[in-house]
Amino acid sequence: MPIARHFLTPERDLPSQAAGYLARDWEEGNLDLGAVLVVVSSRQAGRRLREALAVRAAASRAAVFPPVVVTPEFLVTYGFPRGGVASGAESLLAWAATLQEIDPGMFRAVFPTLPDRRDFPWALGTARELMRVKRLLAEGGWRMADIASREAGDLPEGDRWRDLGALEERYCRKLSEAKVRDPDEARIACAENPVLREQVEKVVLMAVPDPLPLALRAVERLSESLPVEVVIAGDSEPADLFDEWGRPRPDAWESREVPVEDEDRFHLGAGPGDQAKRAGALLAACGQPVKMAAVGAADAEVIPFLEHALPRDCGIDGYNPEGRPLRSQELYVVLGTLRDLLRSPSFAIAGELLRSPLFFRSLQADGSYPPLAQLLRAWDAFYQRCLPGDLDEGLRLARKAGKDAAVVRKVIERIRELLGELARGPVWKVLPEMMRALHGRRGFDESDDSDRRYTAAAGELMTLVDGLRRSPVAATIPRGADGLDLILALLGDQRVEEERPDAAVDLLGWLELAWEDAPYLVLTGMNERSVPETLTGDPFLPESLRRRLGLRDNRDRTARDQYLLEYLVRSRRESGRVEIVFGKTSEAGDPLRPSSLLLRCAREKLPERVDRLFAAPPASRARAPWTSPWKLAPRRVEVPETIGVTRFGRYLQCPFRFYLSDLLRMEPIDTRKTEMDGGEFGELCHAVLEAFGRDERLKRSADAGEIGAFFEERLDELVADRYGKTLSVPLMIQKESAAQRLAYAARVQAEERAKGWLIEDVEWTFGEGGELEIGGFSVRGKIDRIERNEDTGAYRILDYKTSDKNRHPREDHWTGLKKNDDPDELPGYARLSLDGKDGRWTGLQLPLYRRAVRDRCGDGVECGYFTLPKAVSETGVRVWEGMSPDLDGAALQCAEGVAADLRRGRFWPPARAVGYDPFEGLFFGIVEDLVDPAALAGGAGKEEEAP
Amino acid sequence: MILASAGSGKTYQLTNRYIRLMALGAAPERIIALTFTRKAAGEFFDEILRKLAGAVRDEAGAAALAEAIECPGIERERFLEMLSLLISRMHLLELGTLDGFFYRVVRNFPFELGLAGAPEILDENAVRIEKLRVYDQVFRRPGAGEEARRDFLEAFKQATWGTEEKRLLTLLDRFVDEHHRAYLAAPEGNLWGRAARIWPRGNPWLAAKVDPEKELAVLEACFGGLTLTSRQRETWEKFRDALGEWKPGAPWAREMNTPVGNILKAWDQLQTGEADFTLGGKKLRVSGEGCRALVNLVCYLFGAELEKKLQVTRGLYDVLRAYETVYGALVRSSGRLTFADILILLSGAAADGGAPTLGQGGGEGGGDRLEIDYRLDARYDHWLLDEFQDTGYAQWRVLSGLIDEVLQDPEGRRSFFYVGDVKQAIYAWRDGDVRLFREIFDHYNGGAGDRIVERRMSESRRSGPAVIETVNRVFGDHAVLDALFPESSVKRWREGWDTHRAHYRDMAGCVRFVQASEKEARDALLLETLREVDPLNRGLSCAVLVQRNDTVQEILHCLREEGGFPVVAESDIRPGVDNPLGAVLSSLFQYAAHPGDRFAREHLLMTPLGRRAEEEVSGGLAVAGRKVLETVHRDGFAAAAADEIARLESLGDLDVFSRQRAEEILAAAREFDRSGERAITDFVDFLAAYSIRETGTPEAVQVMTIHKAKGLGFDVVILPELGGRKLAQRRKGLGVCRNKDREVEWVLDMPAKDIVENDEVLARYDAEAAADACYEKFCQLYVAMTRAKRAMYLIGEPVKPTSTSRNFMKLLDETLNAGEPESRRIGEVEADVVYEEGNPQWYLQIEGAEESPEPAAELPVRAFPGRPRRRRQTPSRAKARKVPAASLFSLESRESLDYGTRVHEIFSRIEWFDTDTPERIEAIKNEEAEVPMTAEACDEVLACLREKAIREALAPPGPQAETWRERSFEVILEDEWLTGTFDRVTVEKDESGRIQRASILDFKTDKADPATPLDVAESGYAGQLHVYRRVLAFMTGLEETEISCRLLFTQRRELVEVVN
């Protein structure tokens, strides 16, 4: 039958005209179009058409029995036999299996460089690329093998196509073994023999400027038995503007001007954010954007910026009918985490799983786990202490840790259980079970946006899983991580539609705009390569080959986009307006050019147009000076009645930072921790030395070898106890470092023993019973070692120091005044002259130790450090020779001063200069300007949250 | 080849060249122009287009352009043709960056380069995350076992020479950052720390076999025979003891330095067997055995130190190789690439088989040849390379095959053009290789005459006479350069140097060089200079240029806080961490993921955000944290951050500055969200590292590093930070010695200065590296000075006459300071003006800034007739609202969905029930057996049909009845757009065809629990059926009460009437 062309005027909107066209013979009753098949450009276009039909019928108080509305892509799958055609998943799998089976060396034209690894992820990536090529070829009715055979001769890369053809054959064979056909070949066959529902009496190609070539073949075949009407929204004259299918002819459009007259319609934005801002301002100025306006985003990169800018700048939401990418949905992320865990059961990744709401809710539902905050605290504390690398190690260590890590052990076991289940069977089988287990009794409220999004994502997942389950290749579907890779690869490109808010402006892709009837249209992203959409370069199908094969090429797309732009402008000429926004750079900073279509103007106008479009981007706004929106008000906590000796030093260094570190206990968690921190390293060495000091026999030894052997053995035990047997490299290095330091310490110990020093006590604690009271505070401490010289009877107390530098005790207790120090700011008690130099106390540890042991060891006991520094040759005992009763007195006075200030609650002002300041990130070097000191004297704050 | 000096118009020349090629008939898509920055690439095209537009506008413009491109006689019309052509080919033009071009190549040859598909370019954040993954693998080596970890440990120990390191992660990160380039340049282990490669003829220090104790004893004996002062004796004993204690590899004790230095000073004499050797500040004559012993001791020390350095270098190699192996397998080979990786792939550094060659042969490549023209849809006849001095050797190697083709074109119709300024080569640290400029010229001109023609341009169209005069004085004073700096650096400089000329001879301007000893005074001079010149109010652009990034922030602070100037930093700002809002958001996210982090918790509680959460949210901060986690996982970081920002905003807690930062933080979060990642630790790290550039505006003073200023020009430039180390100093780090083909000869962790200076090979390398560094420093100062258009103000410390420093200040002082500084008050500050050129009050000649015209008002928007966008409703939306997870994730429920569809389908085949119906359904079973679930569905329908009530429901109610089966509808009801499908509707008409009655039958195929009473099952569908009834009433014109509505539960074979 002849194919009839009909023209709609380009001066009016498309939906109402299209509805009018379809309803042109309708007289009364409900508008029944059930026997008409309408091909439209996209699903969104289909929605608009059906709405327009409903509106048209409603004007006559009628309803519509709608036509069958399909996209060109759907038309060529319309007649697929059920179950006979491979799904996308099956195709991908078959390709991946083919690739894993072959020897790439036999296909050197395709794989000139042999891949380093040929695992499933490689196969999947390569399969996706080959599927893309095959799909593109099928648009024109081609198979890979055709290219080499039919186009042989002067075709570039002929060998490559021959190899690809051979791969394709293997792939198809794989599918036919499973009794399914390749979907692209099925499409080609379907286009040759289109099957329609029997009641279709007419086919209308409704304003589709860029149909899939294969779909046209189908329509052509349908036209043999059915009337086909091609409706074109455009001028009927000159006659060569459109071809018989309503496609703009490149030759005719190339020399045509784009009727954008008003220069003020151009708006240049620096980057995508700026484009969105300009669009927001335009909408805000238009009064009633919800009723009148829509926004086009020719460059998808602008959409997230529009979604942010519109509510901010004009108080309305932007609605993207394309929906959100599924890869950003919670469910997808969790599957990704599980896949990562299966591939590498790292403790850190398990922590990510624990923090995902799906997982932690499932634990909470179980009822035997503590609240989330408590659970995470336990998890972090365990990790920080034991640094397990993977779950097995974590489990071993958690079991060993007993009650302290009971909950961690339970979580690990649960995760291992999940991973075990996932690895147990094919993904289609185990995933639904696992999902049900994780979700428990949870219900989803369909009226809630986020729940609906969630169920939509879940629906996509289950459709996919169900498809795999029923697939004839179900048995070959990989398990575990590879299986999840497959799922993620297939889900990743999908999108989840969202509910349209009542007051919103639509954000539409370029190809959807023809069906948009909002009178006020703001087009963003109007840059070259987006409009006209042009592609240059392709690993398989470059432009020259696409053209030769009759696939859609740049000229076709340019003509299409020029036509669309003209239509958008002309259809609003009478009662509407189009604004054109384009950017100077992409988000990544790549330079952009305005669409060349905007330069298709009268020749005499071209210079002005160039000036207008290629102007410098508007200057960025002036920046506000740095200010703080608030003053920080630390909560008030009471000073405890008992105080450790080392805290005096921290107070003396800076009372405010002392408040933060010692009273508020502000300590960050090192989330990237891979090794012991300084404190833990010291603790480890301390523990070895403590064990030595408690060994009644060994502590008498002066044999460095024997002592060293003990140290080594004890170190091994302690490290294995805390970190397990499989150490990471950093822990191995730290262990070696500790061993090296202890080996030197053993020599020193033997020498000291030879000098008569014998350990009398280790880790001697005081203060718990109020033995040492200063200024009303009970002062407590723990002395690493008390020893007595067997020859002289003298006592000595030593503190172990494992910091890298070999510090003298005096350096830790006193410092001379610096150039910038203001002596007047120092409280009197903190000042101390030593050796004729003005200075101040920076610590009171050793003098207070002396005081504490007075009853036991008498006055004037020797004090010092047993240092185990990085430069091991410097290992040794460093006694503070200058200690004297006067110094003790001054120290005590200082301690009393500190105690009195603590009682008074004096934590302000902060010290001006401190060495390393862990609080720098909060105070930006201007602590006095940023903190409200009054807060320190305010009401007491709440303690740690209730579970 | 054009050697163009600063401001002489490189871009001008390149764009002219482009237009000229077009004028001579070249298609624009056959011209490729590449540069280094995306900004410059963008400017090329704009400039070409603007030039052509200018030529089209009037005859004078056309004539001027025709002259500039040396194509006299071209008229407007021809330029118009060119302009139109250029526009029509816009999408095909390749005017971009080298990186971008290389990426295109890799993208189109993935399988040729061993990738699995289209590569993905990693941004900074992604690179950081990948690196952490790699480190984790390197440290833990899962699967590789204890042995692999031990190997790595040994390598690491060797690389750090046993100096234990507690922050291993940090250290490995540093190794990778600092040495990764060196590794890639020399991936073979036999180049690292191999004595035979470094000293092919042997090294005396290493060869010496010395017993130090014996030598010390010899010296002891020797000194015993001499009269030593007590100081000499003390010095000797300390030296002897220290040496006795010293073990090879350990750092030298302080006591050893001076004696060793003195031995070296007397080295030549010592060889003769008779020498005056200084000990304890006094000369001591030693001879014979004593001389030999002194020499031997130094040999021993140096030999041991060199051995250590060799081992450290080999250890470093092993560490880097371990990292690189994992990185290659985990990241690069999966196609996740950085631009550096792209270059690695193209230069063959990652492959065993060598580098591929790029060519343009129409697709028929072979072997390692990648024919780019076919796959890239592009054939390039003319190559234009800008800023050529910054091109690296590896980059050149990738391009060279293509350029060879051009220069060997038998018809000579193709061309190669490169332009740059060898005096602006400040990117050597990023592999920029300024020597290429001349080598390429020599290579192609070798033997065959003048295939490449050289042109030099030294007339500045940017800077005025005062600036140019000063530049000539500083860089053209060869006597001073010769006296201060290495000969080879100065020679290279001279080769590239031409005396500059100012094109605009009358441009008002000035250069002033002032000196002040105190830092405070120099800061004050900066402020006073700005106050004096007042550039912004005069409409002049102004930049303060410094050497280091740290100084940018210092100066920014000084100008903003103390000077009150509007100022922007053309350096990176970090919105995630440089302000209170960023800090509190970071703490909030950190706390949400790690509630045990007391730092984050207490910080939050100090802020309104935390306090309000604690007061207002039930459950306090812990619950607020959980909500943050939930929002992050559900909607992403940007949504979670936006919620918190909105909360603060609604409570009036944000100021203007914080609002600006909020926008930047949200942009960061959106960027992160695109990765799909939800790991909070990664996000917090990302936010901390996220940086943006404050972009220049004429309304503010711009502060930036000299490197960032390259390519820019400003009316006024101030250089307040000119101190620093000597210019001729090798860059710290590994010594990487290359031959003239840039192949690495050896790599060595360089030993201390004393050793280097006394070893011929190392000294030669050191001198060359220092000369290179010196040359690069000249370039840096040259770039800084030539940014100025009208005026330049140099502020520095006075140079003491005795100073032996060979730094910037020395150079400036020697060339500009005539020796009679004038003490002058500049604003409030007293300073020495040591040099002044031009008119000090030049700025008075500049008129005030033009008021920028009011932005054109937006056209008034007409009130167009609005069109409501209706929400689309479906009846099924009115169904029961809760979906249990068990059914959402149930395969059975999906099966029953499919099953239901099939049952519906079979029912739809029944127009009216008659006695043949069961038979027809039986037939379907056979005919469509391959369609899943056919038999079960048919059986169910048949079972239903056995029920009388159901049969009746499917029978025609009268002679004029009709059915609608599976019929879709669209209708607007009360301004709501309803769309749906009736399962089955029966309408009864009278004889005139008027509808009298109608009934709806809706099939429900799901398994209702047989124990559940049907009215309960039914209630979930009441809403849905109500909508159907409304629609049908509208469609038929009946009252709703005239429409009956029934549900058919197919599994229970029961019909239930639904009352409206």
mmCIF file of C-alpha atoms in Angstrom, chain B residues 652-741:
data_model
loop_
_atom_site.group_PDB
_atom_site.id
_atom_site.type_symbol
_atom_site.label_atom_id
_atom_site.label_comp_id
_atom_site.label_asym_id
_atom_site.label_seq_id
_atom_site.Cartn_x
_atom_site.Cartn_y
_atom_site.Cartn_z
ATOM 1 C CA GLY B 652 19.800 31.551 60.625
ATOM 2 C CA ASP B 653 23.177 30.081 61.345
ATOM 3 C CA LEU B 654 24.946 30.757 58.063
ATOM 4 C CA ASP B 655 26.743 33.873 56.917
ATOM 5 C CA VAL B 656 27.508 34.950 53.351
ATOM 6 C CA PHE B 657 30.919 33.326 53.321
ATOM 7 C CA SER B 658 29.581 30.041 54.625
ATOM 8 C CA ARG B 659 26.799 30.093 52.059
ATOM 9 C CA GLN B 660 29.394 30.377 49.316
ATOM 10 C CA ARG B 661 31.305 27.529 50.855
ATOM 11 C CA ALA B 662 28.085 25.536 51.160
ATOM 12 C CA GLU B 663 27.624 25.719 47.404
ATOM 13 C CA GLU B 664 31.161 24.538 46.864
ATOM 14 C CA ILE B 665 30.792 21.705 49.347
ATOM 15 C CA LEU B 666 27.602 20.566 47.659
ATOM 16 C CA ALA B 667 29.337 20.640 44.288
ATOM 17 C CA ALA B 668 32.039 18.448 45.802
ATOM 18 C CA ALA B 669 29.466 16.055 47.194
ATOM 19 C CA ARG B 670 27.672 15.808 43.861
ATOM 20 C CA GLU B 671 30.953 15.045 42.191
ATOM 21 C CA PHE B 672 31.647 12.316 44.700
ATOM 22 C CA ASP B 673 28.133 10.930 44.367
ATOM 23 C CA ARG B 674 28.701 10.340 40.710
ATOM 24 C CA SER B 675 31.183 7.640 41.633
ATOM 25 C CA GLY B 676 28.294 5.758 43.272
ATOM 26 C CA GLU B 677 30.470 5.255 46.346
ATOM 27 C CA ARG B 678 28.932 5.379 49.792
ATOM 28 C CA ALA B 679 31.981 4.844 51.982
ATOM 29 C CA ILE B 680 32.002 7.731 54.422
ATOM 30 C CA THR B 681 35.712 7.523 55.095
ATOM 31 C CA ASP B 682 36.364 7.951 51.400
ATOM 32 C CA PHE B 683 33.997 10.884 51.258
ATOM 33 C CA VAL B 684 35.517 12.624 54.271
ATOM 34 C CA ASP B 685 38.964 12.182 52.728
ATOM 35 C CA PHE B 686 37.654 13.365 49.396
ATOM 36 C CA LEU B 687 36.133 16.450 50.963
ATOM 37 C CA ALA B 688 39.404 17.217 52.704
ATOM 38 C CA ALA B 689 41.353 16.901 49.467
ATOM 39 C CA TYR B 690 38.750 18.530 47.206
ATOM 40 C CA SER B 691 40.081 21.751 45.829
ATOM 41 C CA ILE B 692 38.796 24.364 43.490
ATOM 42 C CA ARG B 693 40.412 27.266 41.844
ATOM 43 C CA GLU B 694 39.232 30.761 42.653
ATOM 44 C CA THR B 695 39.082 32.208 39.201
ATOM 45 C CA GLY B 696 40.420 35.579 38.298
ATOM 46 C CA THR B 697 38.266 38.631 38.168
ATOM 47 C CA PRO B 698 39.270 42.179 37.308
ATOM 48 C CA GLU B 699 37.651 43.253 40.535
ATOM 49 C CA ALA B 700 40.277 41.682 42.735
ATOM 50 C CA VAL B 701 43.991 41.417 43.235
ATOM 51 C CA GLN B 702 45.057 37.939 42.191
ATOM 52 C CA VAL B 703 47.600 36.027 44.200
ATOM 53 C CA MET B 704 49.200 33.003 42.601
ATOM 54 C CA THR B 705 52.353 31.054 42.065
ATOM 55 C CA ILE B 706 54.567 31.883 39.134
ATOM 56 C CA HIS B 707 53.769 28.506 37.615
ATOM 57 C CA LYS B 708 50.080 29.285 37.627
ATOM 58 C CA ALA B 709 50.706 32.686 36.066
ATOM 59 C CA LYS B 710 52.258 31.224 32.955
ATOM 60 C CA GLY B 711 50.291 32.265 29.925
ATOM 61 C CA LEU B 712 48.684 35.224 31.696
ATOM 62 C CA GLY B 713 49.398 38.939 31.677
ATOM 63 C CA PHE B 714 48.555 41.675 34.182
ATOM 64 C CA ASP B 715 48.835 45.447 34.117
ATOM 65 C CA VAL B 716 50.600 45.412 37.447
ATOM 66 C CA VAL B 717 52.720 42.611 38.861
ATOM 67 C CA ILE B 718 54.205 42.539 42.331
ATOM 68 C CA LEU B 719 56.914 40.047 43.224
ATOM 69 C CA PRO B 720 57.253 40.076 47.003
ATOM 70 C CA GLU B 721 58.965 36.738 47.559
ATOM 71 C CA LEU B 722 62.252 36.623 45.750
ATOM 72 C CA GLY B 723 64.465 34.925 48.292
ATOM 73 C CA GLY B 724 65.290 31.286 48.336
ATOM 74 C CA ARG B 725 68.001 28.818 47.692
ATOM 75 C CA LYS B 726 70.714 28.950 45.122
ATOM 76 C CA LEU B 727 69.643 28.444 41.577
ATOM 77 C CA ALA B 728 72.211 25.876 40.540
ATOM 78 C CA GLN B 729 71.140 23.105 42.808
ATOM 79 C CA ARG B 730 70.085 19.649 41.816
ATOM 80 C CA ARG B 731 66.501 18.845 42.615
ATOM 81 C CA LYS B 732 66.316 16.653 45.700
ATOM 82 C CA GLY B 733 65.563 13.003 45.362
ATOM 83 C CA LEU B 734 66.863 10.206 43.270
ATOM 84 C CA GLY B 735 69.588 10.752 40.771
ATOM 85 C CA VAL B 736 68.327 9.542 37.401
ATOM 86 C CA CYS B 737 71.060 9.721 34.822
ATOM 87 C CA ARG B 738 69.991 9.612 31.173
ATOM 88 C CA ASN B 739 71.876 9.497 27.929
ATOM 89 C CA LYS B 740 71.177 11.814 25.055
ATOM 90 C CA ASP B 741 68.306 9.633 23.875
#
